[in-house]
Tab-separated table of C-alpha atoms in Angstrom:
chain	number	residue	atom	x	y	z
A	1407	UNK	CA	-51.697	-5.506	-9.248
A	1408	UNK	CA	-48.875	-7.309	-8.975
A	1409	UNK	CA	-46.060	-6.841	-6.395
A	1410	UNK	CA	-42.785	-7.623	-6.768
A	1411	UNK	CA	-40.784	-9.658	-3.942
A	1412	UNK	CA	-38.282	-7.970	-1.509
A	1413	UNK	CA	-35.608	-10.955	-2.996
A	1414	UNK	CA	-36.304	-9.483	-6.766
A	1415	UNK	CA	-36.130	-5.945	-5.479
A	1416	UNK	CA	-32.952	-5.740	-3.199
A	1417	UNK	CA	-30.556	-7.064	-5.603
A	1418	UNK	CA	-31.577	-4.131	-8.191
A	1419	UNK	CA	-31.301	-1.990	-5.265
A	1420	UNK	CA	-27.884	-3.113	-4.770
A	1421	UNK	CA	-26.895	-2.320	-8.119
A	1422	UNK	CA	-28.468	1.195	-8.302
A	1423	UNK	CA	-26.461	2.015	-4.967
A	1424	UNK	CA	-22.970	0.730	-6.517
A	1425	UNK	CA	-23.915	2.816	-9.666
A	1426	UNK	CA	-24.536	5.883	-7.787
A	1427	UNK	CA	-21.285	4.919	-5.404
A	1428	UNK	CA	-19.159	4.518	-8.789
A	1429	UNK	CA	-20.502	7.836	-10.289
A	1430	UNK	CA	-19.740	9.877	-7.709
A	1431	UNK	CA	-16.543	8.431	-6.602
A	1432	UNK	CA	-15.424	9.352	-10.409
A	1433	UNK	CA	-16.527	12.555	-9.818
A	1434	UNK	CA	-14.631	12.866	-7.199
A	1435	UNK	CA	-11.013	11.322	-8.696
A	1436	UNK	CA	-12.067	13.887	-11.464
A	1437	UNK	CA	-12.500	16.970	-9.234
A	1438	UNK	CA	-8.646	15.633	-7.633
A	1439	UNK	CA	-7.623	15.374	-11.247
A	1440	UNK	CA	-8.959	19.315	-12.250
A	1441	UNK	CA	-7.083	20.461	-8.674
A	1442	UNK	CA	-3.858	18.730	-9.794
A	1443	UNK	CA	-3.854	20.192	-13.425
A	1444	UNK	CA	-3.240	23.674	-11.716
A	1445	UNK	CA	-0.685	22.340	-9.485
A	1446	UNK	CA	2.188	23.476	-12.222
A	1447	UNK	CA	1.047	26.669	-12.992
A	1448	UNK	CA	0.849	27.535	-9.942
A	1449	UNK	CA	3.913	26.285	-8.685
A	1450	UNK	CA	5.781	28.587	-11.468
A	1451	UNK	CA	3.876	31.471	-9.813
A	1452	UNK	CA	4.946	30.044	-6.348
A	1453	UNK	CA	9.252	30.186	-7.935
A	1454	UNK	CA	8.345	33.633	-8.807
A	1455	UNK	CA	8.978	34.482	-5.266
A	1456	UNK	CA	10.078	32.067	-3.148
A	1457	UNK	CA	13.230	29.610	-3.591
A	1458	UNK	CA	12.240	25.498	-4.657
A	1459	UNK	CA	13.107	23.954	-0.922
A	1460	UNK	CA	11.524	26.702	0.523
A	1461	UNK	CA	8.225	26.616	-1.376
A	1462	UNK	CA	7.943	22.963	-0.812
A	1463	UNK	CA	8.203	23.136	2.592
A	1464	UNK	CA	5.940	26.211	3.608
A	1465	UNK	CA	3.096	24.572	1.059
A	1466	UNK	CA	3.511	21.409	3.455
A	1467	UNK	CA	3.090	23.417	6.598
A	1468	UNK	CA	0.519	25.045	5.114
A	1469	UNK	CA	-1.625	21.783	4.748
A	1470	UNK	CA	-0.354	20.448	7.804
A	1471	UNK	CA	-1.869	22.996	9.731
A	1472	UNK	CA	-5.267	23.114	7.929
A	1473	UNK	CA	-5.985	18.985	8.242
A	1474	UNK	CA	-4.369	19.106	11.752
A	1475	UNK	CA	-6.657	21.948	12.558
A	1476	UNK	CA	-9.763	19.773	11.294
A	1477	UNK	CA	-8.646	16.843	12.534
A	1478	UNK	CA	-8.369	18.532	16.196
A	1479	UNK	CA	-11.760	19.937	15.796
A	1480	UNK	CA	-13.461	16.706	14.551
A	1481	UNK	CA	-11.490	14.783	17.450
A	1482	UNK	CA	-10.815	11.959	15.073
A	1483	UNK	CA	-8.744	9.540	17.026
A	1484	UNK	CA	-5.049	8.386	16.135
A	1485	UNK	CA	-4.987	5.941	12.975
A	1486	UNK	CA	-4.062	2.107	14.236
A	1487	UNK	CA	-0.068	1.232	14.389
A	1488	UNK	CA	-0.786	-0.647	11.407
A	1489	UNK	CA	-1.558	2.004	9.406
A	1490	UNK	CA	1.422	4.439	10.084
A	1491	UNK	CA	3.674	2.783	7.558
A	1492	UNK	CA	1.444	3.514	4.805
A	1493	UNK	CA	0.746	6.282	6.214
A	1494	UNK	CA	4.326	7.259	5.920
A	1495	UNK	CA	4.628	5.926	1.870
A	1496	UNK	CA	1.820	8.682	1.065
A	1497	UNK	CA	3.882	11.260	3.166
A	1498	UNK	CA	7.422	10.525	1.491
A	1499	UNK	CA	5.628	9.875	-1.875
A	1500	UNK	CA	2.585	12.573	-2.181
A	1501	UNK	CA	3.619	15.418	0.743
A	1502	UNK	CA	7.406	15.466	0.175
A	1503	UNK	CA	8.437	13.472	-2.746
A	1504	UNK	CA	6.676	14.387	-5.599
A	1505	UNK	CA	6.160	18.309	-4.633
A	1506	UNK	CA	9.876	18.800	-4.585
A	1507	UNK	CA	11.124	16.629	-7.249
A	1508	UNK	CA	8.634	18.214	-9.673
A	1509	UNK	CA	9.271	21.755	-8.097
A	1510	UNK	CA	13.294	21.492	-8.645
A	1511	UNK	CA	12.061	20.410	-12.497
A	1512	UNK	CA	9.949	23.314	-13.309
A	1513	UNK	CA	13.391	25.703	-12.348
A	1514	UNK	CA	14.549	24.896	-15.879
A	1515	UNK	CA	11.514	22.749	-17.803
A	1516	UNK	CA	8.209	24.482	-18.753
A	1517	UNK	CA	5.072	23.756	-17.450
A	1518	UNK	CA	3.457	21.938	-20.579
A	1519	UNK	CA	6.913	20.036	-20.866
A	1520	UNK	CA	6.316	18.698	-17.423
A	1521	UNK	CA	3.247	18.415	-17.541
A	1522	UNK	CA	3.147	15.637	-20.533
A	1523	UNK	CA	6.140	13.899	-19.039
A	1524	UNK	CA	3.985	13.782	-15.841
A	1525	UNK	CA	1.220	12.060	-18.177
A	1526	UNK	CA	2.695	8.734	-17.521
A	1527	UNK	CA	1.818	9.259	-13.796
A	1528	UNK	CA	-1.999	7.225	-14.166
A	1529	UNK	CA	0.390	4.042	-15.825
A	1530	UNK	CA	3.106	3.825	-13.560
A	1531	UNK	CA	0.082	4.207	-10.786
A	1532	UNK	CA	-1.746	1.252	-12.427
A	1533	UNK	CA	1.421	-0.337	-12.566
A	1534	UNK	CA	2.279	-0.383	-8.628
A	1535	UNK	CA	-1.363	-0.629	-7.660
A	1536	UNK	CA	-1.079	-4.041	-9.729
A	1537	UNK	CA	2.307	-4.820	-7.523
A	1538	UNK	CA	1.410	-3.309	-4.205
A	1539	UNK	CA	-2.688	-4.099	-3.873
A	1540	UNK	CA	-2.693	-7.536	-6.651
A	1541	UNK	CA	-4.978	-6.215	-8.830
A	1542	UNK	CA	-5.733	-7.751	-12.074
A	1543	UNK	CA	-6.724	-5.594	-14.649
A	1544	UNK	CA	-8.193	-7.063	-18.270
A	1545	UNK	CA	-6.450	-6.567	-21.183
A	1546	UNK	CA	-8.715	-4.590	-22.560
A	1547	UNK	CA	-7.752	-2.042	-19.918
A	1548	UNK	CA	-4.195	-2.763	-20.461
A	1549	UNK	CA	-4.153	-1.764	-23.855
A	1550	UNK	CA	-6.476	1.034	-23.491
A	1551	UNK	CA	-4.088	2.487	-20.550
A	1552	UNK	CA	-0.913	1.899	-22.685
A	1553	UNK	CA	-2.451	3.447	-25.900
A	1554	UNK	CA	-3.150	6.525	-23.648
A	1555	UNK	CA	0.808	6.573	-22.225
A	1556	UNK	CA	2.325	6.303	-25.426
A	1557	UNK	CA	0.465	9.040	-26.888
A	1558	UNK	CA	1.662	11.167	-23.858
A	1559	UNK	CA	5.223	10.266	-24.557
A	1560	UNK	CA	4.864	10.807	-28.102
A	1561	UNK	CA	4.206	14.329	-27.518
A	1562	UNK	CA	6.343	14.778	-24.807
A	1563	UNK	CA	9.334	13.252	-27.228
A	1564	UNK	CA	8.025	15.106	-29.971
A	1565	UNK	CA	8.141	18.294	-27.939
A	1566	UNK	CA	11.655	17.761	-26.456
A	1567	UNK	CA	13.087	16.690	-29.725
A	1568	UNK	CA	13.928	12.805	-28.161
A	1569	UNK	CA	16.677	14.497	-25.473
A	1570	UNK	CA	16.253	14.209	-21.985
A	1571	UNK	CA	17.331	16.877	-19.571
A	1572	UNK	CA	17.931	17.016	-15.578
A	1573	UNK	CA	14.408	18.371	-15.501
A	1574	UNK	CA	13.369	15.234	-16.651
A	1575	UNK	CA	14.970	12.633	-14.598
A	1576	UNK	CA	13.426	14.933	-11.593
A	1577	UNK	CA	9.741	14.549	-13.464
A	1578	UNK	CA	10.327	10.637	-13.880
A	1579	UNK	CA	11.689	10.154	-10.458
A	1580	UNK	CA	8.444	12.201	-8.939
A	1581	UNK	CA	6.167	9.559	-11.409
A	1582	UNK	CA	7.886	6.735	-9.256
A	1583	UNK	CA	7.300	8.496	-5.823
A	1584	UNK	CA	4.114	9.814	-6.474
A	1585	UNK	CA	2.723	6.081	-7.795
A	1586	UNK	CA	3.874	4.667	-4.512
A	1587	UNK	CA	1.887	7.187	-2.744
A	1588	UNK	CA	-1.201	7.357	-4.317
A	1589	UNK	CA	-1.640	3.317	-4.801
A	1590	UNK	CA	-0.484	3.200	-0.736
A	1591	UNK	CA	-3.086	5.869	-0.145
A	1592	UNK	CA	-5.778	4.078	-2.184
A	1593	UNK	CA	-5.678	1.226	-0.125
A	1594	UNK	CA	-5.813	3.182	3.116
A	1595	UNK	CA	-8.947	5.118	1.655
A	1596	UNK	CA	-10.767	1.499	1.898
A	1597	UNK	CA	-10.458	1.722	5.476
A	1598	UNK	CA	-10.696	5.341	6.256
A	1599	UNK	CA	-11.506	8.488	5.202
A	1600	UNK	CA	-9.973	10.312	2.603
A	1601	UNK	CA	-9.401	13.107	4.044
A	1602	UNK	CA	-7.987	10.971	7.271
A	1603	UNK	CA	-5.150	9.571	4.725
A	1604	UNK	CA	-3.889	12.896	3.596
A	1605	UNK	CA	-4.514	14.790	7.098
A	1606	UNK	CA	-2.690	12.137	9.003
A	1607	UNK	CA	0.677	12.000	6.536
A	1608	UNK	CA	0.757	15.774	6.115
A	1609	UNK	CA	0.952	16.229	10.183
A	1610	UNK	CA	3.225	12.635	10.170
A	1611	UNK	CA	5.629	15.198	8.069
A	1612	UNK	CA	5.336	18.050	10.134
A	1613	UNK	CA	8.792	17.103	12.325
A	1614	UNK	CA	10.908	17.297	9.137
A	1615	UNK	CA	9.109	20.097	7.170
A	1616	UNK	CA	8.973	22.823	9.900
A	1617	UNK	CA	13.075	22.385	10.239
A	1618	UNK	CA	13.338	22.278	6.692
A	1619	UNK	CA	11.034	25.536	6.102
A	1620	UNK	CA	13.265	27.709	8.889
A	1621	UNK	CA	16.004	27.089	7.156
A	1622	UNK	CA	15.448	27.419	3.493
A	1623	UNK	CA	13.589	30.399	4.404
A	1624	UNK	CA	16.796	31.567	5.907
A	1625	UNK	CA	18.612	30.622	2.845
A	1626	UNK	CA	16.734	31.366	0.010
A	1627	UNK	CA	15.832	34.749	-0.896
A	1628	UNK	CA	12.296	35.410	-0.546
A	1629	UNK	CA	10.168	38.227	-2.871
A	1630	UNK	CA	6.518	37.983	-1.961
A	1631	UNK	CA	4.048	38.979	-4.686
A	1632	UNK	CA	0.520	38.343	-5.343
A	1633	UNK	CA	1.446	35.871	-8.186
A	1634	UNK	CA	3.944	33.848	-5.834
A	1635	UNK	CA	1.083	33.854	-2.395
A	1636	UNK	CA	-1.462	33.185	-4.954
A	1637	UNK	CA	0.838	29.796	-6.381
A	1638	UNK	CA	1.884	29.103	-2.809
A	1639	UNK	CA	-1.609	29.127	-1.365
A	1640	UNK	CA	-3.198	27.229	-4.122
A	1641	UNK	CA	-0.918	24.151	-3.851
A	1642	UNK	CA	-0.962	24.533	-0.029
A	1643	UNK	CA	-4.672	24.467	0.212
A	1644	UNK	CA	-5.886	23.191	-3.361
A	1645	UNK	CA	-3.329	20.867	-4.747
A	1646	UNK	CA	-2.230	19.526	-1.267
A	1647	UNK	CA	-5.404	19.151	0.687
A	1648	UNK	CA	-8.508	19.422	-1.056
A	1649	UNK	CA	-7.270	17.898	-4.149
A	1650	UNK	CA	-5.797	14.794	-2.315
A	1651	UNK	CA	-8.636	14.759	-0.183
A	1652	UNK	CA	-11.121	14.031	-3.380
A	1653	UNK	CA	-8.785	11.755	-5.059
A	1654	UNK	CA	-8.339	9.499	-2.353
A	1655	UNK	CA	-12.350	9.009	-1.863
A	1656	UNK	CA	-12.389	8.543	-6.175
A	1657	UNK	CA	-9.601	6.052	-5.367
A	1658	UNK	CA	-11.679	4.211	-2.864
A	1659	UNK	CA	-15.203	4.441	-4.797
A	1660	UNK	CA	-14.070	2.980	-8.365
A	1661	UNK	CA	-10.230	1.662	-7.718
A	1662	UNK	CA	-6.922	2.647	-7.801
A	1663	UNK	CA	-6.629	1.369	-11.818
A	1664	UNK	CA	-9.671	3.282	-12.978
A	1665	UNK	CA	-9.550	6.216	-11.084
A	1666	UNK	CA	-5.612	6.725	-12.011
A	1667	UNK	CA	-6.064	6.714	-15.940
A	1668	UNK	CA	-8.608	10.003	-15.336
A	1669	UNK	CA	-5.118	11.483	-14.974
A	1670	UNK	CA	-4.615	10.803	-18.405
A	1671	UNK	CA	-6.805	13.782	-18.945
A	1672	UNK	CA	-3.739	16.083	-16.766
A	1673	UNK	CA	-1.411	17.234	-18.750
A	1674	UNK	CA	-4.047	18.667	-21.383
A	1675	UNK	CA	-5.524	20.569	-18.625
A	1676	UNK	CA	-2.381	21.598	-17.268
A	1677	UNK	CA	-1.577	22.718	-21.008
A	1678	UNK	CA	-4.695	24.719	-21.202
A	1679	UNK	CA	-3.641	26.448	-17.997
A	1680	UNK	CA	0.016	26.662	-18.935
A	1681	UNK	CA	-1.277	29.149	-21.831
A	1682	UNK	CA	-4.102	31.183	-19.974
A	1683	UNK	CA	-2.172	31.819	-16.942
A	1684	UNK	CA	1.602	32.073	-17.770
A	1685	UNK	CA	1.672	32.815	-21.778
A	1686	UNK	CA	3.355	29.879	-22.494
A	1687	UNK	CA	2.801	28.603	-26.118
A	1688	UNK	CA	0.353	25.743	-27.518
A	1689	UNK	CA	2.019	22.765	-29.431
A	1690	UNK	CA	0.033	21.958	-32.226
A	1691	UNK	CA	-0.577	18.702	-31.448
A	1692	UNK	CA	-2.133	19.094	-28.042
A	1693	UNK	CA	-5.782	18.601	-29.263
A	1694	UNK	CA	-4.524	14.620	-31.616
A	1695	UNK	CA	-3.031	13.913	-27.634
A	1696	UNK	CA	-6.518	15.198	-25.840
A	1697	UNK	CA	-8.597	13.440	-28.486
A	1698	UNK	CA	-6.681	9.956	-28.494
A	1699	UNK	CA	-6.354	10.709	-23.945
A	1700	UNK	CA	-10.197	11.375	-23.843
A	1701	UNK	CA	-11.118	8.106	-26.113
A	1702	UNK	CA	-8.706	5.775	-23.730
A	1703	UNK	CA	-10.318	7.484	-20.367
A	1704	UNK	CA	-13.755	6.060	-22.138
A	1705	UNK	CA	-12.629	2.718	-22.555
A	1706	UNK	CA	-10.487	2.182	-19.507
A	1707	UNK	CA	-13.329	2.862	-17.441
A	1708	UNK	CA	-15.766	0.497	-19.282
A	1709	UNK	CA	-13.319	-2.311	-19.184
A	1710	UNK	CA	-14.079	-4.717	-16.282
A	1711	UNK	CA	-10.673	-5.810	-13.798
């Protein structure tokens, strides 16, 4: 019988390992990507009852408190000096930026609406990773990513008839913030936990968003119903913790390119939920925009950087 050499075996080893690493670090960015979809819906809910500044900042004390809480109880130790500016990118960008820029949108923009404007998110991501991190996607992803954005701003301009509103400059200045902090939070997922990256900039926020939640809980008028604790608890706990915390370890396992265009797949989710949860109505051309979305996800993560 013949018996094959430890140098022919470990190299197939090898591969098997960074197969199974890849697969489940795409599971992963897609499990962030499902949490995210909701993140609309259920910030509508959330406005139901509590006032935009307000919301923002109790859903970031919220988190805060859960990662600080595991953080204590895990004793993980401080992050290194050199990581607090990043640290601090993913906290203005992903904790405060993006939450209330999109929040002060949805006042006056529907969810689906925002939600395909948002769809540019996984470009303007690949975009700064490319800047920020010097990664050099092939063209082949190139082209598959910008196939994917224009058919999300087709349908977004085909929705909104070509104008653009308030609520929009809010959703493209949240794509901007939100880029910078997931492509700064990408890197720092190469050299620690996921969950590290979110728990540490959620508690580096804590100074400014416990001032900021007295007061525009003082201000704004608060009406508590199940539909607004239900909105406010999801993108405390879901959107703001455990969907960050799976993204970033997708981020690290297949790259910040790859793993951004599964956000291509968003808005249509976000869509679907706009109409089961809040009633809101089904453009007709949602499924041409999931069909061409799902056929670029395929080929963007095939293509080789």
């Amino acid at each position: 019988m013949r018996v094959q050499s430890s140098a022919t075996t470990a190299p197939r080893i090898a591969v098997a390992a960074d197969r199974d690493r890849s697969g489940l670090g795409t599971l992963q960015a897609a499990l962030g990507v499902i949490a995210f979809s909701l993140t609309f819906p259920a910030t509508a809910w959330g406005l139901e009852g509590f006032g935009p500044w307000s919301l923002v900042a109790v859903r970031s004390v919220l988190a805060a408190v859960i990662a600080g809480g595991c953080l204590l109880a895990l004793r993980v130790p401080l992050p290194d000096r050199r990581h607090w500016p990043g640290l601090a990118v993913v906290g203005g960008g992903v904790v405060l930026g993006f939450p209330l820029l999109t929040t002060l949108a949805l006042q006056t923009s529907t969810t689906a609406h925002a939600a395909v404007v948002v769809g540019l998110l996984p470009l303007t991501t690949a975009l700064c990773s490319a800047l920020r991190v010097g990664t050099r996607p092939s063209r082949t992803f190139w082209t598959a990513a910008l196939v994917g954005a224009a058919a999300v701003l087709a349908f977004t301009v085909q929705q909104s008839g070509g104008a653009l509103s308030t609520a929009d400059l809010y959703l493209f200045g949240a794509l901007l913030v939100c880029a910078a902090g997931y492509t700064e939070g990408g890197r720092l997922a190469r050299v620690m936990p996921g969950w590290h990256v979110i728990g540490w900039a959620l508690v580096l926020c804590l100074p400014l968003t416990v001032p900021v939640a007295a007061l525009a809980l003082a201000q704004e008028p608060v009406h508590v119903t199940a539909h607004s604790v239900i909105g406010l608890l999801w993108v405390a706990v879901g959107s703001q913790f455990v969907g960050l915390v799976v993204w970033y370890r997708g981020m690290a396992a297949i790259g910040i390119p790859k793993a951004s265009q599964l956000q291509l797949a968003q808005p249509l989710l976000t869509l679907v939920w706009s109409v089961l949860l809040l009633g809101e109505h089904l453009p007709v051309a949602a499924p041409l925009t999931a069909a061409a979305v799902l056929v670029c996800i395929a080929v963007t993560q095939r293509a080789r950087g």
